[in-house]
């Protein structure tokens, strides 16, 4: 049995909705339960996918695991460290990437890589070695001195990726890893995720794209309304059906025939 590297234990998170948010969501409720008692585990050397519609709680879950936000109740451990009580140790072994990562547009990829490497306590030699590898792998070298504000969407995504894993973390967490990418850049990213798995890293990702989950994930957790609706390998979940068909079957069982 593989070592469990990430374990979520009854995670809960509720947000207060602003007037604007209530209007957008067409609700009179002032609170929204984003994650509701979620538990699951991910092992070393596997890609675990959280699959669900927009608003299901995927991003909130990954942010809690990355210590960007704290759960209201429950806890999770990453490499044996509590996200609630040992957030600093968790951040040392986690790389978190999201398309919403905001990089200061006046800085260059070269400067940002150096900055974040130093923040993780890396030596200059180690930063330089890591930068040679990642900048070459993702084609960033030609843009190393270009200001972030002048980069294309695809290149910005690549720069965000290399910065998020500057410290060579054991656990890599990606929120919608191919969101907004052209097909070539998406291929580079998905190939790299599979390479990380082959290196024995643990990869967690969220997605609403069935084909991506089928291509990458060893196991999948289906999240609906902040709860784990189903979990397992693709074979266990689907039983000969496509992941898309199985997902909508699960969704209809929980929500009724609303599609």
mmCIF file of C-alpha atoms in Angstrom:
data_model
loop_
_atom_site.group_PDB
_atom_site.id
_atom_site.type_symbol
_atom_site.label_atom_id
_atom_site.label_comp_id
_atom_site.label_asym_id
_atom_site.label_seq_id
_atom_site.Cartn_x
_atom_site.Cartn_y
_atom_site.Cartn_z
ATOM 1 C CA UNK A 1 0.000 0.000 0.000
ATOM 2 C CA UNK A 2 1.295 3.451 -0.875
ATOM 3 C CA UNK A 3 2.108 5.992 1.833
ATOM 4 C CA UNK A 4 -0.663 8.499 2.522
ATOM 5 C CA UNK A 5 0.808 11.967 2.076
ATOM 6 C CA UNK A 6 -2.296 14.167 2.234
ATOM 7 C CA UNK A 7 -5.249 13.477 4.490
ATOM 8 C CA UNK A 8 -8.332 15.697 4.789
ATOM 9 C CA UNK A 9 -10.457 15.018 7.848
ATOM 10 C CA UNK A 10 -13.990 16.463 8.010
ATOM 11 C CA UNK A 11 -13.061 19.840 6.533
ATOM 12 C CA UNK A 12 -15.672 22.574 6.821
ATOM 13 C CA UNK A 13 -15.623 26.099 5.414
ATOM 14 C CA UNK A 14 -18.407 28.698 5.343
ATOM 15 C CA UNK A 15 -18.234 32.138 3.742
ATOM 16 C CA UNK A 16 -20.295 35.260 4.369
ATOM 17 C CA UNK A 17 -21.922 36.486 1.167
ATOM 18 C CA UNK A 18 -21.865 40.154 0.287
ATOM 19 C CA UNK A 19 -24.961 41.841 -1.111
ATOM 20 C CA UNK A 20 -23.453 41.630 -4.593
ATOM 21 C CA UNK A 21 -22.682 37.927 -4.180
ATOM 22 C CA UNK A 22 -26.213 37.231 -2.948
ATOM 23 C CA UNK A 23 -27.559 38.972 -6.031
ATOM 24 C CA UNK A 24 -25.286 37.007 -8.372
ATOM 25 C CA UNK A 25 -26.225 33.712 -6.742
ATOM 26 C CA UNK A 26 -29.901 34.701 -6.551
ATOM 27 C CA UNK A 27 -30.196 33.881 -2.880
ATOM 28 C CA UNK A 28 -31.314 35.628 0.256
ATOM 29 C CA UNK A 29 -28.938 33.589 2.411
ATOM 30 C CA UNK A 30 -26.074 35.505 4.023
ATOM 31 C CA UNK A 31 -23.880 32.427 4.456
ATOM 32 C CA UNK A 32 -22.653 29.819 1.991
ATOM 33 C CA UNK A 33 -21.270 26.448 3.018
ATOM 34 C CA UNK A 34 -18.429 25.890 0.554
ATOM 35 C CA UNK A 35 -17.009 22.683 2.042
ATOM 36 C CA UNK A 36 -19.167 20.456 4.216
ATOM 37 C CA UNK A 37 -17.378 17.692 6.138
ATOM 38 C CA UNK A 38 -15.012 16.663 3.371
ATOM 39 C CA UNK A 39 -12.624 13.759 3.976
ATOM 40 C CA UNK A 40 -10.238 11.983 1.618
ATOM 41 C CA UNK A 41 -6.600 10.958 1.302
ATOM 42 C CA UNK A 42 -3.951 11.111 -1.415
ATOM 43 C CA UNK A 43 -0.887 8.888 -1.644
ATOM 44 C CA UNK A 44 2.716 9.259 -2.657
ATOM 45 C CA UNK A 45 3.311 8.866 -6.377
ATOM 46 C CA UNK A 46 -0.277 9.386 -7.488
ATOM 47 C CA UNK A 47 -2.397 12.076 -9.075
ATOM 48 C CA UNK A 48 -5.611 12.619 -7.158
ATOM 49 C CA UNK A 49 -8.325 14.667 -8.835
ATOM 50 C CA UNK A 50 -11.182 16.597 -7.285
ATOM 51 C CA UNK A 51 -13.907 16.618 -9.926
ATOM 52 C CA UNK A 52 -17.000 18.759 -9.712
ATOM 53 C CA UNK A 53 -18.979 21.656 -11.171
ATOM 54 C CA UNK A 54 -18.106 25.289 -10.541
ATOM 55 C CA UNK A 55 -18.925 26.213 -6.957
ATOM 56 C CA UNK A 56 -18.663 22.632 -5.691
ATOM 57 C CA UNK A 57 -15.910 23.495 -3.191
ATOM 58 C CA UNK A 58 -12.849 22.251 -5.090
ATOM 59 C CA UNK A 59 -10.854 25.478 -4.967
ATOM 60 C CA UNK A 60 -11.749 26.132 -1.337
ATOM 61 C CA UNK A 61 -10.539 22.639 -0.433
ATOM 62 C CA UNK A 62 -7.201 23.101 -2.183
ATOM 63 C CA UNK A 63 -6.723 26.491 -0.562
ATOM 64 C CA UNK A 64 -7.248 24.968 2.857
ATOM 65 C CA UNK A 65 -4.745 22.214 2.074
ATOM 66 C CA UNK A 66 -2.268 24.879 0.941
ATOM 67 C CA UNK A 67 -2.863 26.904 4.175
ATOM 68 C CA UNK A 68 -4.085 29.932 2.226
ATOM 69 C CA UNK A 69 -7.297 29.826 4.250
ATOM 70 C CA UNK A 70 -8.139 28.056 7.495
ATOM 71 C CA UNK A 71 -10.966 25.565 7.887
ATOM 72 C CA UNK A 72 -13.772 26.499 10.246
ATOM 73 C CA UNK A 73 -13.745 22.927 11.523
ATOM 74 C CA UNK A 74 -11.849 19.746 10.847
ATOM 75 C CA UNK A 75 -8.201 19.523 9.887
ATOM 76 C CA UNK A 76 -5.914 18.128 7.232
ATOM 77 C CA UNK A 77 -2.344 16.875 7.243
ATOM 78 C CA UNK A 78 0.303 17.206 4.552
ATOM 79 C CA UNK A 79 3.438 15.099 4.978
ATOM 80 C CA UNK A 80 2.321 14.573 8.572
ATOM 81 C CA UNK A 81 1.903 18.285 9.347
ATOM 82 C CA UNK A 82 -1.396 19.839 10.381
ATOM 83 C CA UNK A 83 -2.631 22.642 8.118
ATOM 84 C CA UNK A 84 -4.182 24.266 11.196
ATOM 85 C CA UNK A 85 -1.333 23.964 13.698
ATOM 86 C CA UNK A 86 1.763 23.664 11.479
ATOM 87 C CA UNK A 87 1.019 25.871 8.486
ATOM 88 C CA UNK A 88 4.653 26.916 8.039
ATOM 89 C CA UNK A 89 5.833 23.311 7.762
ATOM 90 C CA UNK A 90 3.035 22.542 5.318
ATOM 91 C CA UNK A 91 4.061 25.440 3.061
ATOM 92 C CA UNK A 92 7.638 24.125 3.018
ATOM 93 C CA UNK A 93 6.545 20.896 1.340
ATOM 94 C CA UNK A 94 3.676 22.156 -0.847
ATOM 95 C CA UNK A 95 3.626 23.944 -4.173
ATOM 96 C CA UNK A 96 0.284 25.568 -5.013
ATOM 97 C CA UNK A 97 -0.616 26.847 -8.441
ATOM 98 C CA UNK A 98 -3.777 28.586 -9.556
ATOM 99 C CA UNK A 99 -4.724 30.600 -12.621
ATOM 100 C CA UNK A 100 -5.727 33.320 -10.158
ATOM 101 C CA UNK A 101 -2.147 33.723 -8.915
ATOM 102 C CA UNK A 102 -1.374 37.432 -9.138
ATOM 103 C CA UNK A 103 2.224 38.320 -9.962
ATOM 104 C CA UNK A 104 3.387 41.930 -9.796
ATOM 105 C CA UNK A 105 3.385 43.086 -13.407
ATOM 106 C CA UNK A 106 6.511 45.268 -13.053
ATOM 107 C CA UNK A 107 8.766 42.364 -12.021
ATOM 108 C CA UNK A 108 10.419 39.850 -14.344
ATOM 109 C CA UNK A 109 10.290 36.041 -14.171
ATOM 110 C CA UNK A 110 13.993 36.054 -13.338
ATOM 111 C CA UNK A 111 13.513 38.380 -10.350
ATOM 112 C CA UNK A 112 10.420 36.566 -9.072
ATOM 113 C CA UNK A 113 12.105 33.163 -9.257
ATOM 114 C CA UNK A 114 15.058 34.483 -7.267
ATOM 115 C CA UNK A 115 12.726 36.158 -4.755
ATOM 116 C CA UNK A 116 10.550 33.132 -4.068
ATOM 117 C CA UNK A 117 13.546 30.816 -3.972
ATOM 118 C CA UNK A 118 15.111 32.995 -1.274
ATOM 119 C CA UNK A 119 11.809 33.031 0.624
ATOM 120 C CA UNK A 120 12.020 29.249 0.796
ATOM 121 C CA UNK A 121 15.534 29.461 2.197
ATOM 122 C CA UNK A 122 17.264 28.104 -0.897
ATOM 123 C CA UNK A 123 20.912 28.883 -1.578
ATOM 124 C CA UNK A 124 21.846 30.981 -4.610
ATOM 125 C CA UNK A 125 23.478 27.972 -6.237
ATOM 126 C CA UNK A 126 20.389 25.825 -5.713
ATOM 127 C CA UNK A 127 18.132 28.576 -7.076
ATOM 128 C CA UNK A 128 20.343 28.915 -10.150
ATOM 129 C CA UNK A 129 20.346 25.139 -10.742
ATOM 130 C CA UNK A 130 16.594 24.904 -10.330
ATOM 131 C CA UNK A 131 16.017 27.893 -12.610
ATOM 132 C CA UNK A 132 18.149 26.405 -15.394
ATOM 133 C CA UNK A 133 16.091 23.243 -15.293
ATOM 134 C CA UNK A 134 12.608 24.779 -15.091
ATOM 135 C CA UNK A 135 13.166 27.774 -17.377
ATOM 136 C CA UNK A 136 14.564 25.457 -20.050
ATOM 137 C CA UNK A 137 11.832 22.851 -19.616
ATOM 138 C CA UNK A 138 9.015 25.403 -19.932
ATOM 139 C CA UNK A 139 10.601 27.718 -22.474
ATOM 140 C CA UNK A 140 10.898 30.679 -20.111
ATOM 141 C CA UNK A 141 14.545 31.567 -20.845
ATOM 142 C CA UNK A 142 13.743 33.936 -23.712
ATOM 143 C CA UNK A 143 11.283 35.802 -21.462
ATOM 144 C CA UNK A 144 13.289 35.803 -18.230
ATOM 145 C CA UNK A 145 13.910 39.559 -18.426
ATOM 146 C CA UNK A 146 10.459 40.548 -19.714
ATOM 147 C CA UNK A 147 8.080 42.234 -17.288
ATOM 148 C CA UNK A 148 5.190 40.036 -16.192
ATOM 149 C CA UNK A 149 2.711 42.609 -17.479
ATOM 150 C CA UNK A 150 4.031 42.101 -21.017
ATOM 151 C CA UNK A 151 3.786 38.294 -21.048
ATOM 152 C CA UNK A 152 1.144 36.323 -22.938
ATOM 153 C CA UNK A 153 -1.458 34.369 -20.961
ATOM 154 C CA UNK A 154 0.265 31.071 -21.742
ATOM 155 C CA UNK A 155 3.716 32.299 -20.751
ATOM 156 C CA UNK A 156 2.318 33.860 -17.587
ATOM 157 C CA UNK A 157 0.845 30.490 -16.674
ATOM 158 C CA UNK A 158 4.210 28.813 -17.229
ATOM 159 C CA UNK A 159 5.965 31.414 -15.089
ATOM 160 C CA UNK A 160 3.377 30.938 -12.337
ATOM 161 C CA UNK A 161 3.997 27.204 -12.480
ATOM 162 C CA UNK A 162 7.781 27.359 -12.194
ATOM 163 C CA UNK A 163 7.559 29.860 -9.337
ATOM 164 C CA UNK A 164 5.100 27.656 -7.446
ATOM 165 C CA UNK A 165 7.519 24.705 -7.548
ATOM 166 C CA UNK A 166 10.788 26.614 -7.158
ATOM 167 C CA UNK A 167 11.524 24.703 -3.919
ATOM 168 C CA UNK A 168 10.935 21.246 -5.477
ATOM 169 C CA UNK A 169 8.009 20.369 -3.166
ATOM 170 C CA UNK A 170 6.930 16.820 -2.387
ATOM 171 C CA UNK A 171 3.255 17.742 -2.829
ATOM 172 C CA UNK A 172 2.043 19.736 -5.820
ATOM 173 C CA UNK A 173 -1.464 21.204 -5.736
ATOM 174 C CA UNK A 174 -2.940 22.616 -8.946
ATOM 175 C CA UNK A 175 -6.280 24.385 -9.190
ATOM 176 C CA UNK A 176 -7.632 23.894 -12.733
ATOM 177 C CA UNK A 177 -4.114 23.341 -14.196
ATOM 178 C CA UNK A 178 -5.059 23.828 -17.854
ATOM 179 C CA UNK A 179 -7.631 26.587 -17.411
ATOM 180 C CA UNK A 180 -7.226 29.249 -20.114
ATOM 181 C CA UNK A 181 -4.226 27.578 -21.749
ATOM 182 C CA UNK A 182 -3.739 26.945 -25.442
ATOM 183 C CA UNK A 183 -3.407 23.301 -26.464
ATOM 184 C CA UNK A 184 0.399 23.390 -26.685
ATOM 185 C CA UNK A 185 0.909 24.906 -23.239
ATOM 186 C CA UNK A 186 -1.725 22.569 -21.766
ATOM 187 C CA UNK A 187 0.219 19.596 -23.186
ATOM 188 C CA UNK A 188 3.429 20.834 -21.530
ATOM 189 C CA UNK A 189 1.660 21.147 -18.184
ATOM 190 C CA UNK A 190 -0.078 17.754 -18.298
ATOM 191 C CA UNK A 191 3.120 15.996 -19.366
ATOM 192 C CA UNK A 192 4.918 17.617 -16.443
ATOM 193 C CA UNK A 193 2.245 16.464 -13.987
ATOM 194 C CA UNK A 194 2.738 12.884 -15.138
ATOM 195 C CA UNK A 195 6.495 13.322 -14.784
ATOM 196 C CA UNK A 196 6.030 14.531 -11.211
ATOM 197 C CA UNK A 197 4.038 11.396 -10.460
ATOM 198 C CA UNK A 198 6.803 9.239 -11.941
ATOM 199 C CA UNK A 199 9.266 11.019 -9.625
ATOM 200 C CA UNK A 200 7.219 9.935 -6.616
ATOM 201 C CA UNK A 201 5.587 13.306 -5.996
ATOM 202 C CA UNK A 202 1.984 13.585 -4.869
ATOM 203 C CA UNK A 203 -0.188 15.694 -7.160
ATOM 204 C CA UNK A 204 -3.624 17.015 -6.250
ATOM 205 C CA UNK A 205 -5.650 18.854 -8.832
ATOM 206 C CA UNK A 206 -9.135 20.217 -9.261
ATOM 207 C CA UNK A 207 -10.925 20.111 -12.565
ATOM 208 C CA UNK A 208 -14.340 20.083 -14.192
ATOM 209 C CA UNK A 209 -12.899 18.614 -17.406
ATOM 210 C CA UNK A 210 -13.698 14.910 -17.674
ATOM 211 C CA UNK A 211 -11.075 14.122 -20.315
ATOM 212 C CA UNK A 212 -8.332 15.675 -18.176
ATOM 213 C CA UNK A 213 -9.315 13.619 -15.146
ATOM 214 C CA UNK A 214 -9.445 10.443 -17.256
ATOM 215 C CA UNK A 215 -6.014 11.148 -18.720
ATOM 216 C CA UNK A 216 -4.194 12.101 -15.543
ATOM 217 C CA UNK A 217 -5.832 10.834 -12.396
ATOM 218 C CA UNK A 218 -5.137 7.597 -10.573
ATOM 219 C CA UNK A 219 -8.076 8.290 -8.277
ATOM 220 C CA UNK A 220 -10.915 10.793 -8.402
ATOM 221 C CA UNK A 221 -13.135 12.332 -5.751
ATOM 222 C CA UNK A 222 -16.445 13.703 -7.013
ATOM 223 C CA UNK A 223 -17.466 16.791 -5.031
ATOM 224 C CA UNK A 224 -20.992 18.157 -5.132
ATOM 225 C CA UNK A 225 -22.165 20.940 -2.805
ATOM 226 C CA UNK A 226 -18.993 20.677 -0.743
ATOM 227 C CA UNK A 227 -19.450 16.984 0.009
ATOM 228 C CA UNK A 228 -17.727 13.871 -1.297
ATOM 229 C CA UNK A 229 -20.331 12.207 -3.495
ATOM 230 C CA UNK A 230 -18.163 9.356 -4.772
ATOM 231 C CA UNK A 231 -14.504 8.368 -4.746
ATOM 232 C CA UNK A 232 -12.233 5.753 -6.254
ATOM 233 C CA UNK A 233 -10.173 4.734 -9.234
ATOM 234 C CA UNK A 234 -11.707 5.347 -12.638
ATOM 235 C CA UNK A 235 -12.502 1.639 -12.873
ATOM 236 C CA UNK A 236 -14.165 1.650 -9.455
ATOM 237 C CA UNK A 237 -16.144 4.793 -10.204
ATOM 238 C CA UNK A 238 -17.184 4.154 -13.766
ATOM 239 C CA UNK A 239 -17.623 0.408 -14.086
ATOM 240 C CA UNK A 240 -17.279 0.478 -17.854
ATOM 241 C CA UNK A 241 -19.083 3.778 -18.383
ATOM 242 C CA UNK A 242 -17.382 7.054 -19.284
ATOM 243 C CA UNK A 243 -16.484 9.378 -16.412
ATOM 244 C CA UNK A 244 -18.839 11.988 -17.841
ATOM 245 C CA UNK A 245 -21.799 9.583 -17.859
ATOM 246 C CA UNK A 246 -20.993 8.379 -14.364
ATOM 247 C CA UNK A 247 -20.659 11.928 -13.039
ATOM 248 C CA UNK A 248 -24.078 12.985 -14.324
ATOM 249 C CA UNK A 249 -25.595 9.806 -12.927
ATOM 250 C CA UNK A 250 -24.187 10.672 -9.492
ATOM 251 C CA UNK A 251 -25.319 14.274 -9.885
ATOM 252 C CA UNK A 252 -28.892 13.306 -10.786
ATOM 253 C CA UNK A 253 -29.069 10.871 -7.865
ATOM 254 C CA UNK A 254 -28.184 13.680 -5.459
ATOM 255 C CA UNK A 255 -29.843 16.694 -7.044
ATOM 256 C CA UNK A 256 -32.705 15.176 -8.975
ATOM 257 C CA UNK A 257 -33.327 15.430 -12.698
ATOM 258 C CA UNK A 258 -32.293 19.080 -12.986
ATOM 259 C CA UNK A 259 -30.003 18.864 -16.013
#
